[in-house]
Amino acid sequence: MNFTVELVQESDGRWLAEVAEMPDVLAYGQSQGQATTRVQALALRKVAEQLEDTESELQLLTIAFVKPVKQPIWEIFDQIMAGMPEEELSQLPADASIQHDHYLYGLPVREA
């Protein structure tokens, strides 16, 4: 049984840790480590409660807490681009990488 621990820093500086497979299991901490430790303890309590409520045969469990695997940005880009119609792609400016300040912020076009 693998549980993915996701961490987010709140605007007030605290860290929020959440177990992705258990939507109602989350905990705050002053550091990443404290939030992670608290959410792991909470998740283990929940698993223990579920085991105590189960009347089935003995099950041996292996429990691991893992960090989420981040998807590389180029894979995310490929997924987005795969769904774009060809006529929309053809409207993108060919010089967008060179003239990004012009297209994003309206600055004058740079001399090549």
PDB file of C-alpha atoms in Angstrom:
ATOM      1  CA  MET A   1       0.000   0.000   0.000  1.00  0.00           C
ATOM      2  CA  ASN A   2       1.673   3.230  -1.164  1.00  0.00           C
ATOM      3  CA  PHE A   3       0.481   6.607   0.022  1.00  0.00           C
ATOM      4  CA  THR A   4       1.576   9.759  -1.800  1.00  0.00           C
ATOM      5  CA  VAL A   5       2.339  12.729   0.457  1.00  0.00           C
ATOM      6  CA  GLU A   6       1.851  16.080  -1.261  1.00  0.00           C
ATOM      7  CA  LEU A   7       3.182  19.282   0.313  1.00  0.00           C
ATOM      8  CA  VAL A   8       2.096  22.887  -0.229  1.00  0.00           C
ATOM      9  CA  GLN A   9       3.328  25.987   1.568  1.00  0.00           C
ATOM     10  CA  GLU A  10       0.542  28.312   2.658  1.00  0.00           C
ATOM     11  CA  SER A  11       0.825  32.109   2.410  1.00  0.00           C
ATOM     12  CA  ASP A  12       1.351  32.354   6.189  1.00  0.00           C
ATOM     13  CA  GLY A  13       4.449  30.119   5.958  1.00  0.00           C
ATOM     14  CA  ARG A  14       2.918  26.930   7.342  1.00  0.00           C
ATOM     15  CA  TRP A  15       3.176  23.690   5.383  1.00  0.00           C
ATOM     16  CA  LEU A  16       0.158  21.587   4.481  1.00  0.00           C
ATOM     17  CA  ALA A  17       0.726  17.879   3.897  1.00  0.00           C
ATOM     18  CA  GLU A  18      -1.977  15.707   2.343  1.00  0.00           C
ATOM     19  CA  VAL A  19      -2.192  12.014   1.550  1.00  0.00           C
ATOM     20  CA  ALA A  20      -3.486  11.932  -2.035  1.00  0.00           C
ATOM     21  CA  GLU A  21      -5.187   8.538  -1.665  1.00  0.00           C
ATOM     22  CA  MET A  22      -7.036   9.688   1.495  1.00  0.00           C
ATOM     23  CA  PRO A  23      -8.728  13.033   0.725  1.00  0.00           C
ATOM     24  CA  ASP A  24      -9.686  13.690   4.348  1.00  0.00           C
ATOM     25  CA  VAL A  25      -6.159  13.087   5.714  1.00  0.00           C
ATOM     26  CA  LEU A  26      -4.181  16.314   5.922  1.00  0.00           C
ATOM     27  CA  ALA A  27      -2.054  18.091   8.521  1.00  0.00           C
ATOM     28  CA  TYR A  28      -0.278  21.400   9.031  1.00  0.00           C
ATOM     29  CA  GLY A  29       3.243  21.941  10.327  1.00  0.00           C
ATOM     30  CA  GLN A  30       5.762  24.743  10.755  1.00  0.00           C
ATOM     31  CA  SER A  31       8.166  22.840   8.484  1.00  0.00           C
ATOM     32  CA  GLN A  32       7.869  20.305   5.669  1.00  0.00           C
ATOM     33  CA  GLY A  33       9.163  17.598   7.978  1.00  0.00           C
ATOM     34  CA  GLN A  34       6.696  18.389  10.756  1.00  0.00           C
ATOM     35  CA  ALA A  35       3.734  18.439   8.369  1.00  0.00           C
ATOM     36  CA  THR A  36       4.883  15.175   6.757  1.00  0.00           C
ATOM     37  CA  THR A  37       5.324  13.432  10.113  1.00  0.00           C
ATOM     38  CA  ARG A  38       1.890  14.575  11.295  1.00  0.00           C
ATOM     39  CA  VAL A  39       0.084  13.476   8.128  1.00  0.00           C
ATOM     40  CA  GLN A  40       1.814  10.091   8.156  1.00  0.00           C
ATOM     41  CA  ALA A  41       0.743   9.505  11.773  1.00  0.00           C
ATOM     42  CA  LEU A  42      -2.829  10.498  10.911  1.00  0.00           C
ATOM     43  CA  ALA A  43      -2.884   8.182   7.881  1.00  0.00           C
ATOM     44  CA  LEU A  44      -1.572   5.279   9.964  1.00  0.00           C
ATOM     45  CA  ARG A  45      -4.298   5.898  12.576  1.00  0.00           C
ATOM     46  CA  LYS A  46      -6.922   5.806   9.844  1.00  0.00           C
ATOM     47  CA  VAL A  47      -5.512   2.552   8.406  1.00  0.00           C
ATOM     48  CA  ALA A  48      -5.451   1.066  11.925  1.00  0.00           C
ATOM     49  CA  GLU A  49      -9.111   2.015  12.464  1.00  0.00           C
ATOM     50  CA  GLN A  50     -10.063   0.403   9.168  1.00  0.00           C
ATOM     51  CA  LEU A  51      -8.182  -2.765  10.093  1.00  0.00           C
ATOM     52  CA  GLU A  52      -9.868  -2.925  13.494  1.00  0.00           C
ATOM     53  CA  ASP A  53     -13.298  -2.591  11.867  1.00  0.00           C
ATOM     54  CA  THR A  54     -12.579  -5.370   9.366  1.00  0.00           C
ATOM     55  CA  GLU A  55     -13.786  -8.837  10.230  1.00  0.00           C
ATOM     56  CA  SER A  56     -11.913 -10.604   7.427  1.00  0.00           C
ATOM     57  CA  GLU A  57      -8.955 -12.942   7.685  1.00  0.00           C
ATOM     58  CA  LEU A  58      -5.562 -11.632   8.757  1.00  0.00           C
ATOM     59  CA  GLN A  59      -3.926  -9.524   6.088  1.00  0.00           C
ATOM     60  CA  LEU A  60      -0.287  -8.571   6.168  1.00  0.00           C
ATOM     61  CA  LEU A  61       0.244  -5.042   4.907  1.00  0.00           C
ATOM     62  CA  THR A  62       3.258  -3.189   3.673  1.00  0.00           C
ATOM     63  CA  ILE A  63       2.751   0.549   3.929  1.00  0.00           C
ATOM     64  CA  ALA A  64       5.015   3.123   2.285  1.00  0.00           C
ATOM     65  CA  PHE A  65       4.817   6.887   2.059  1.00  0.00           C
ATOM     66  CA  VAL A  66       6.202   8.312  -1.185  1.00  0.00           C
ATOM     67  CA  LYS A  67       6.670  11.722  -2.747  1.00  0.00           C
ATOM     68  CA  PRO A  68       4.633  12.402  -5.885  1.00  0.00           C
ATOM     69  CA  VAL A  69       6.441  11.935  -9.176  1.00  0.00           C
ATOM     70  CA  LYS A  70       6.504  15.280 -10.905  1.00  0.00           C
ATOM     71  CA  GLN A  71       5.820  15.209 -14.618  1.00  0.00           C
ATOM     72  CA  PRO A  72       8.445  17.039 -16.714  1.00  0.00           C
ATOM     73  CA  ILE A  73       7.199  20.281 -18.277  1.00  0.00           C
ATOM     74  CA  TRP A  74       7.865  19.028 -21.835  1.00  0.00           C
ATOM     75  CA  GLU A  75       5.487  16.076 -21.252  1.00  0.00           C
ATOM     76  CA  ILE A  76       2.792  18.446 -19.988  1.00  0.00           C
ATOM     77  CA  PHE A  77       3.371  20.643 -23.050  1.00  0.00           C
ATOM     78  CA  ASP A  78       3.120  17.620 -25.373  1.00  0.00           C
ATOM     79  CA  GLN A  79      -0.199  16.619 -23.772  1.00  0.00           C
ATOM     80  CA  ILE A  80      -1.620  20.118 -24.227  1.00  0.00           C
ATOM     81  CA  MET A  81      -0.366  20.397 -27.789  1.00  0.00           C
ATOM     82  CA  ALA A  82      -1.741  16.964 -28.746  1.00  0.00           C
ATOM     83  CA  GLY A  83      -5.282  18.239 -28.264  1.00  0.00           C
ATOM     84  CA  MET A  84      -4.835  21.443 -30.280  1.00  0.00           C
ATOM     85  CA  PRO A  85      -6.288  21.537 -33.782  1.00  0.00           C
ATOM     86  CA  GLU A  86      -3.751  22.050 -36.584  1.00  0.00           C
ATOM     87  CA  GLU A  87      -5.430  25.281 -37.740  1.00  0.00           C
ATOM     88  CA  GLU A  88      -4.949  26.761 -34.265  1.00  0.00           C
ATOM     89  CA  LEU A  89      -1.293  25.721 -34.173  1.00  0.00           C
ATOM     90  CA  SER A  90      -0.692  27.327 -37.578  1.00  0.00           C
ATOM     91  CA  GLN A  91      -1.814  30.705 -36.148  1.00  0.00           C
ATOM     92  CA  LEU A  92       0.977  30.773 -33.563  1.00  0.00           C
ATOM     93  CA  PRO A  93       3.721  33.270 -34.432  1.00  0.00           C
ATOM     94  CA  ALA A  94       6.916  31.663 -35.723  1.00  0.00           C
ATOM     95  CA  ASP A  95       9.059  34.194 -33.801  1.00  0.00           C
ATOM     96  CA  ALA A  96       7.292  33.804 -30.442  1.00  0.00           C
ATOM     97  CA  SER A  97      10.386  32.601 -28.587  1.00  0.00           C
ATOM     98  CA  ILE A  98      12.459  35.548 -29.824  1.00  0.00           C
ATOM     99  CA  GLN A  99       9.734  38.184 -29.544  1.00  0.00           C
ATOM    100  CA  HIS A 100       8.033  36.898 -26.372  1.00  0.00           C
ATOM    101  CA  ASP A 101       8.191  40.347 -24.713  1.00  0.00           C
ATOM    102  CA  HIS A 102       6.279  41.764 -27.668  1.00  0.00           C
ATOM    103  CA  TYR A 103       3.563  39.092 -27.607  1.00  0.00           C
ATOM    104  CA  LEU A 104       3.230  38.891 -23.818  1.00  0.00           C
ATOM    105  CA  TYR A 105       3.729  42.512 -22.747  1.00  0.00           C
ATOM    106  CA  GLY A 106       3.165  44.556 -25.892  1.00  0.00           C
ATOM    107  CA  LEU A 107       6.748  45.867 -26.054  1.00  0.00           C
ATOM    108  CA  PRO A 108       8.111  46.949 -29.430  1.00  0.00           C
ATOM    109  CA  VAL A 109       9.379  44.218 -31.745  1.00  0.00           C
ATOM    110  CA  ARG A 110      13.122  43.630 -31.324  1.00  0.00           C
ATOM    111  CA  GLU A 111      15.468  44.024 -34.244  1.00  0.00           C
ATOM    112  CA  ALA A 112      16.788  40.643 -35.425  1.00  0.00           C
TER     113      ALA A 112
END
